[in-house]
Amino acid sequence: MQRSTPISLALLCAALLPGSMALADTHYQTPPAELQALVDAPRGPLFNLGPKRSTALLVGMAALPSISAVAQPELRLAGLRINPRMRAASRFDFGNGLSLLDVGTGQQRPVQGLPVDPRIADIAWSSDERWVAFSRWGDNGVELWLLDVAQGQARRLIKEHLNAIAGNGFGWLGGNKQLLVRLAPQDPAAAPVASSVPAGPNTQQTAGGQTSQTRTYADMLKNPADAAQLEWQLQTQIALVGTDGKLSRVGKPATVIGLQGSPDGKYLLLGVLRQPYSYLVPVSRFPRATQVWDTQGKLIKTLAEQPLLERLPSGNDAVQPGPRDFAWRDDAPATVHWTEAQDGGDPNREAKVRDSLFQQAAPFDQPATRLLDVAARVDDIRWGRDDLALVTEGWWKSRDTRTWRIQPGKPTAAAELIVSRKSEDRYSDPGTPLTRLNSYGRPVLQTGKDGNTLLLAGEGASPEGDRPFLDRFHLDSKQTERLWRSEAPYYERTVAVLDDEGQRLVTSREAVDERPNYYLRDLVRRIAPRALTQFPHPYPQFKGMQKELIRYKRADGVDLTATLYLPAGYDPKRDGPRPMLMWAYPQEFKSAKAASQVTDSPYRFNRISLGGPLVMLARGYTVLDDPAMPIIGEGDKEPNDSYLQQLTQSAQAAVDEVVKRGVADRERIAVGGHSYGAFMTANLLAHTRLFRAGIARSGAYNRTLTPFGFQAEDRNFWQAQGVYQTMSPFNHADKIKDALLIIHGEVDNNPGTFPIQSERLYQALQGLGGTARLVMLPHESHGYRARESLMHMLWEQDRWLETYVTQAKPRAAGK
């Protein structure tokens, strides 16, 4: 049997467009100048506000990494991607400079002492805002640095390197006096080297009688050599480091997968991996011991021995049996909390109580106490004080969500229902409770002076678009008081509240032609907001771009929305319809009412994402971004049972609307999407002739290769064979008559979108006589990172649209 091999861009790539099946040795290409300028546009700094909210750290961002950086050696083990030279999780985006901003005056000052090539990775403020700890990728490992905020001076803190594979590698312990760090072992054994001669076959075995639902994960262990390498890489020496650089090691090296210090700085909560490892699931589902140590490395208590989780019940509401999600209470000195399923983790089992929340305080010699029983799954916990915590439960299947007030200091006190709603109903979202740092440097609920009010910030979804807000919520009366709301022509959201009464805010404000900048607002004096930053427009060539939030209906009466973009200076009445690119991503809903809600703001800044469709405005195209493609299954109906009907109805409605508006030529419209949007694109080409071409990036096309669920579908293939078969565009490849450009990263690590999905769809189209092009990007994952890859992606898309859309001739009748 002849074995097919992937087509690699760097080695083999189709050299010609129409009609060619030839392969040629090619190189990365660059798109037209107007698209290349977008790739190389300067990146604005990140804004990182200190815990006292008097100083902000501005982190300058480096240019996009080169393919040589992305192509560095990488280990792919049990769902982790590791840079072995750095002993850190692979990353390619770094800060290249630091400056400090005084929030009160708006004055900036640069940070001194940084090396020529900073390569700043992660950042952590001390609770008193005196220090900023940060990690830097050096030549041979991850370094720990410390910034003295008052002096504006940075220095390397210790000579040892961090182990940053399973986390940042550092964090503050007890707020501001010392750091809890993960180090590479001081005298490590040599890294294991896999033999080129196998000792025998790699074998897996399952016992009959048990069923489970496991997704198709990437980068799993393949053999004992992989397991040995993972064990070696995760070996960690825990240590404490003072701001003076004094280092003390805690205990012996261990295979640490999780590490948290208690708020009072006296205890450590660890997750330590156990054998056996698995070839089927990622490291997050490997056996582990959850332990509490003191800061001298003494084991105080083993809270749980969690087994290997190769088997889970089916359904999106399934969780592991037994205790899970161990963490410290943020408002107590040293109290661990966790959640435990009461239904065996099985959503298909009848149960009045699904989850229970427990806590246990140091010195851990008393039994754990139960804080709350809920009828769904515990989703979120916000700690405040002994008489105030908020616990949110949710159930994916029904979209039900409820938030309860509990009193952690009085476990027997009855819980009080605060909010009950549908999670997909954006219009009813009351907002997220804001937090402040307590004396331990931990985030706790921000209450008013009387302790009986909360501050809630939300997106403010409404029929007129998103209008972010800040509210005061009274815990006793359950009444809400509006303090502030974003006003046209701006989109403005709360970044931080500088006082407990919500009178002074730091906001991020933007407009269609004004990039986000940070402002200081005084809600009492009601004076004009004062700008804290003046970041310039990153791509002034796009100023004047026209943007409109449009509304229309599909055939079954569901209201739909989309954002229409037109090139600067374009007038459809004067200039006539243009070629158009539509870019979308379907979503599942349980009600038509929720599916019809507006999901954007007409006043957001026109961000030009290299992975999105707006880049094509520079080439004269009109763009319909995020046209709603809701897949609705009300009541007991499953959304995907009518996926194709609803998808094609939504697409037809979008096409009819833009043609009616005169901004698109019905004969020259393309559709595209990434991931599930790529799946959508292939289906629309297979089941309609609405589009002249498609762009499908990093998608999945054969659902029998993801047999245990995908997206929101929680039935497996054997429970819904017809749905899986009907939804798979691979099964309908013979119906794809219009040109399809398929792009995929060669090392995609997203569950379900393995590169073979694109390879096999292309092979089908090639064999069936379709018009298609497959581009496999070397060293790229689900999203593309290297400058060369992004340049080439834009070049491919531009050529494809020019050939099959812009230059398209009207179809003959019936074709």
mmCIF file with all atom_site columns, C-alpha atoms in Angstrom, residues 249-342:
data_model
loop_
_atom_site.group_PDB
_atom_site.id
_atom_site.type_symbol
_atom_site.label_atom_id
_atom_site.label_alt_id
_atom_site.label_comp_id
_atom_site.label_asym_id
_atom_site.label_entity_id
_atom_site.label_seq_id
_atom_site.pdbx_PDB_ins_code
_atom_site.Cartn_x
_atom_site.Cartn_y
_atom_site.Cartn_z
_atom_site.occupancy
_atom_site.B_iso_or_equiv
_atom_site.pdbx_formal_charge
_atom_site.auth_seq_id
_atom_site.auth_comp_id
_atom_site.auth_asym_id
_atom_site.auth_atom_id
_atom_site.pdbx_PDB_model_num
ATOM 1  C CA . ARG A 1 249 ? 15.124  25.345 49.149 1.00 0.00 ? 249 ARG A CA 1
ATOM 2  C CA . VAL A 1 250 ? 11.955  23.615 50.369 1.00 0.00 ? 250 VAL A CA 1
ATOM 3  C CA . GLY A 1 251 ? 11.998  19.832 50.548 1.00 0.00 ? 251 GLY A CA 1
ATOM 4  C CA . LYS A 1 252 ? 13.375  17.587 47.832 1.00 0.00 ? 252 LYS A CA 1
ATOM 5  C CA . PRO A 1 253 ? 12.718  17.812 44.086 1.00 0.00 ? 253 PRO A CA 1
ATOM 6  C CA . ALA A 1 254 ? 9.348   16.381 43.053 1.00 0.00 ? 254 ALA A CA 1
ATOM 7  C CA . THR A 1 255 ? 7.255   15.988 39.920 1.00 0.00 ? 255 THR A CA 1
ATOM 8  C CA . VAL A 1 256 ? 5.206   19.088 40.622 1.00 0.00 ? 256 VAL A CA 1
ATOM 9  C CA . ILE A 1 257 ? 2.212   19.888 38.412 1.00 0.00 ? 257 ILE A CA 1
ATOM 10 C CA . GLY A 1 258 ? 0.571   22.527 40.638 1.00 0.00 ? 258 GLY A CA 1
ATOM 11 C CA . LEU A 1 259 ? 1.824   24.854 43.400 1.00 0.00 ? 259 LEU A CA 1
ATOM 12 C CA . GLN A 1 260 ? 0.017   27.493 45.480 1.00 0.00 ? 260 GLN A CA 1
ATOM 13 C CA . GLY A 1 261 ? 1.128   29.292 48.628 1.00 0.00 ? 261 GLY A CA 1
ATOM 14 C CA . SER A 1 262 ? -1.388  29.939 51.407 1.00 0.00 ? 262 SER A CA 1
ATOM 15 C CA . PRO A 1 263 ? -2.449  33.573 51.886 1.00 0.00 ? 263 PRO A CA 1
ATOM 16 C CA . ASP A 1 264 ? -0.576  33.808 55.195 1.00 0.00 ? 264 ASP A CA 1
ATOM 17 C CA . GLY A 1 265 ? 2.564   32.367 53.595 1.00 0.00 ? 265 GLY A CA 1
ATOM 18 C CA . LYS A 1 266 ? 2.875   29.431 56.028 1.00 0.00 ? 266 LYS A CA 1
ATOM 19 C CA . TYR A 1 267 ? 1.762   26.503 53.865 1.00 0.00 ? 267 TYR A CA 1
ATOM 20 C CA . LEU A 1 268 ? 2.071   25.176 50.333 1.00 0.00 ? 268 LEU A CA 1
ATOM 21 C CA . LEU A 1 269 ? -0.597  23.339 48.324 1.00 0.00 ? 269 LEU A CA 1
ATOM 22 C CA . LEU A 1 270 ? 0.960   20.961 45.799 1.00 0.00 ? 270 LEU A CA 1
ATOM 23 C CA . GLY A 1 271 ? -0.142  18.674 43.037 1.00 0.00 ? 271 GLY A CA 1
ATOM 24 C CA . VAL A 1 272 ? 2.442   15.880 42.649 1.00 0.00 ? 272 VAL A CA 1
ATOM 25 C CA . LEU A 1 273 ? 2.171   13.506 39.684 1.00 0.00 ? 273 LEU A CA 1
ATOM 26 C CA . ARG A 1 274 ? 1.888   9.772  40.264 1.00 0.00 ? 274 ARG A CA 1
ATOM 27 C CA . GLN A 1 275 ? 2.275   6.778  37.993 1.00 0.00 ? 275 GLN A CA 1
ATOM 28 C CA . PRO A 1 276 ? 0.824   5.241  35.872 1.00 0.00 ? 276 PRO A CA 1
ATOM 29 C CA . TYR A 1 277 ? 0.830   7.753  33.042 1.00 0.00 ? 277 TYR A CA 1
ATOM 30 C CA . SER A 1 278 ? -1.437  7.452  30.029 1.00 0.00 ? 278 SER A CA 1
ATOM 31 C CA . TYR A 1 279 ? -1.120  7.371  26.250 1.00 0.00 ? 279 TYR A CA 1
ATOM 32 C CA . LEU A 1 280 ? -4.748  8.478  25.884 1.00 0.00 ? 280 LEU A CA 1
ATOM 33 C CA . VAL A 1 281 ? -5.275  11.653 27.955 1.00 0.00 ? 281 VAL A CA 1
ATOM 34 C CA . PRO A 1 282 ? -3.238  14.768 28.823 1.00 0.00 ? 282 PRO A CA 1
ATOM 35 C CA . VAL A 1 283 ? -1.237  15.344 31.985 1.00 0.00 ? 283 VAL A CA 1
ATOM 36 C CA . SER A 1 284 ? -4.173  17.174 33.618 1.00 0.00 ? 284 SER A CA 1
ATOM 37 C CA . ARG A 1 285 ? -5.880  13.772 33.923 1.00 0.00 ? 285 ARG A CA 1
ATOM 38 C CA . PHE A 1 286 ? -2.869  11.821 35.194 1.00 0.00 ? 286 PHE A CA 1
ATOM 39 C CA . PRO A 1 287 ? -2.869  10.475 38.766 1.00 0.00 ? 287 PRO A CA 1
ATOM 40 C CA . ARG A 1 288 ? -1.779  13.021 41.349 1.00 0.00 ? 288 ARG A CA 1
ATOM 41 C CA . ALA A 1 289 ? -1.499  13.505 45.067 1.00 0.00 ? 289 ALA A CA 1
ATOM 42 C CA . THR A 1 290 ? -2.835  16.789 46.429 1.00 0.00 ? 290 THR A CA 1
ATOM 43 C CA . GLN A 1 291 ? -0.746  17.633 49.477 1.00 0.00 ? 291 GLN A CA 1
ATOM 44 C CA . VAL A 1 292 ? -0.184  20.402 52.006 1.00 0.00 ? 292 VAL A CA 1
ATOM 45 C CA . TRP A 1 293 ? 3.420   21.132 53.064 1.00 0.00 ? 293 TRP A CA 1
ATOM 46 C CA . ASP A 1 294 ? 4.825   23.669 55.426 1.00 0.00 ? 294 ASP A CA 1
ATOM 47 C CA . THR A 1 295 ? 7.510   26.051 54.171 1.00 0.00 ? 295 THR A CA 1
ATOM 48 C CA . GLN A 1 296 ? 10.276  23.752 55.471 1.00 0.00 ? 296 GLN A CA 1
ATOM 49 C CA . GLY A 1 297 ? 9.085   20.972 53.164 1.00 0.00 ? 297 GLY A CA 1
ATOM 50 C CA . LYS A 1 298 ? 7.334   18.861 55.802 1.00 0.00 ? 298 LYS A CA 1
ATOM 51 C CA . LEU A 1 299 ? 4.252   16.978 54.595 1.00 0.00 ? 299 LEU A CA 1
ATOM 52 C CA . ILE A 1 300 ? 1.331   18.182 56.728 1.00 0.00 ? 300 ILE A CA 1
ATOM 53 C CA . LYS A 1 301 ? -1.543  16.342 55.059 1.00 0.00 ? 301 LYS A CA 1
ATOM 54 C CA . THR A 1 302 ? -2.414  14.463 51.886 1.00 0.00 ? 302 THR A CA 1
ATOM 55 C CA . LEU A 1 303 ? -5.821  15.798 50.940 1.00 0.00 ? 303 LEU A CA 1
ATOM 56 C CA . ALA A 1 304 ? -6.496  13.427 48.060 1.00 0.00 ? 304 ALA A CA 1
ATOM 57 C CA . GLU A 1 305 ? -4.973  10.702 45.911 1.00 0.00 ? 305 GLU A CA 1
ATOM 58 C CA . GLN A 1 306 ? -6.654  11.239 42.559 1.00 0.00 ? 306 GLN A CA 1
ATOM 59 C CA . PRO A 1 307 ? -6.563  8.290  40.131 1.00 0.00 ? 307 PRO A CA 1
ATOM 60 C CA . LEU A 1 308 ? -5.872  8.230  36.405 1.00 0.00 ? 308 LEU A CA 1
ATOM 61 C CA . LEU A 1 309 ? -8.879  9.661  34.572 1.00 0.00 ? 309 LEU A CA 1
ATOM 62 C CA . GLU A 1 310 ? -8.899  7.817  31.261 1.00 0.00 ? 310 GLU A CA 1
ATOM 63 C CA . ARG A 1 311 ? -12.630 7.316  31.636 1.00 0.00 ? 311 ARG A CA 1
ATOM 64 C CA . LEU A 1 312 ? -15.227 10.019 32.194 1.00 0.00 ? 312 LEU A CA 1
ATOM 65 C CA . PRO A 1 313 ? -18.998 9.810  31.768 1.00 0.00 ? 313 PRO A CA 1
ATOM 66 C CA . SER A 1 314 ? -20.405 11.266 28.549 1.00 0.00 ? 314 SER A CA 1
ATOM 67 C CA . GLY A 1 315 ? -21.680 14.808 28.261 1.00 0.00 ? 315 GLY A CA 1
ATOM 68 C CA . ASN A 1 316 ? -20.356 18.343 28.583 1.00 0.00 ? 316 ASN A CA 1
ATOM 69 C CA . ASP A 1 317 ? -21.520 18.420 32.209 1.00 0.00 ? 317 ASP A CA 1
ATOM 70 C CA . ALA A 1 318 ? -19.421 15.368 33.111 1.00 0.00 ? 318 ALA A CA 1
ATOM 71 C CA . VAL A 1 319 ? -16.630 15.787 35.670 1.00 0.00 ? 319 VAL A CA 1
ATOM 72 C CA . GLN A 1 320 ? -14.268 13.495 37.477 1.00 0.00 ? 320 GLN A CA 1
ATOM 73 C CA . PRO A 1 321 ? -15.635 11.539 40.437 1.00 0.00 ? 321 PRO A CA 1
ATOM 74 C CA . GLY A 1 322 ? -14.282 12.504 43.821 1.00 0.00 ? 322 GLY A CA 1
ATOM 75 C CA . PRO A 1 323 ? -12.713 15.796 44.937 1.00 0.00 ? 323 PRO A CA 1
ATOM 76 C CA . ARG A 1 324 ? -11.413 18.320 42.385 1.00 0.00 ? 324 ARG A CA 1
ATOM 77 C CA . ASP A 1 325 ? -10.309 21.958 42.041 1.00 0.00 ? 325 ASP A CA 1
ATOM 78 C CA . PHE A 1 326 ? -8.328  22.347 45.253 1.00 0.00 ? 326 PHE A CA 1
ATOM 79 C CA . ALA A 1 327 ? -7.339  25.927 46.124 1.00 0.00 ? 327 ALA A CA 1
ATOM 80 C CA . TRP A 1 328 ? -6.847  28.270 49.059 1.00 0.00 ? 328 TRP A CA 1
ATOM 81 C CA . ARG A 1 329 ? -9.601  30.557 50.269 1.00 0.00 ? 329 ARG A CA 1
ATOM 82 C CA . ASP A 1 330 ? -8.388  34.055 49.392 1.00 0.00 ? 330 ASP A CA 1
ATOM 83 C CA . ASP A 1 331 ? -9.959  35.630 52.488 1.00 0.00 ? 331 ASP A CA 1
ATOM 84 C CA . ALA A 1 332 ? -8.600  33.246 55.140 1.00 0.00 ? 332 ALA A CA 1
ATOM 85 C CA . PRO A 1 333 ? -5.038  32.642 56.412 1.00 0.00 ? 333 PRO A CA 1
ATOM 86 C CA . ALA A 1 334 ? -4.796  28.961 55.387 1.00 0.00 ? 334 ALA A CA 1
ATOM 87 C CA . THR A 1 335 ? -8.043  27.235 54.453 1.00 0.00 ? 335 THR A CA 1
ATOM 88 C CA . VAL A 1 336 ? -8.263  24.853 51.505 1.00 0.00 ? 336 VAL A CA 1
ATOM 89 C CA . HIS A 1 337 ? -11.501 24.485 49.578 1.00 0.00 ? 337 HIS A CA 1
ATOM 90 C CA . TRP A 1 338 ? -12.531 21.972 46.928 1.00 0.00 ? 338 TRP A CA 1
ATOM 91 C CA . THR A 1 339 ? -15.534 20.670 45.021 1.00 0.00 ? 339 THR A CA 1
ATOM 92 C CA . GLU A 1 340 ? -16.729 17.073 45.014 1.00 0.00 ? 340 GLU A CA 1
ATOM 93 C CA . ALA A 1 341 ? -19.230 15.497 42.628 1.00 0.00 ? 341 ALA A CA 1
ATOM 94 C CA . GLN A 1 342 ? -22.134 13.765 44.375 1.00 0.00 ? 342 GLN A CA 1
#
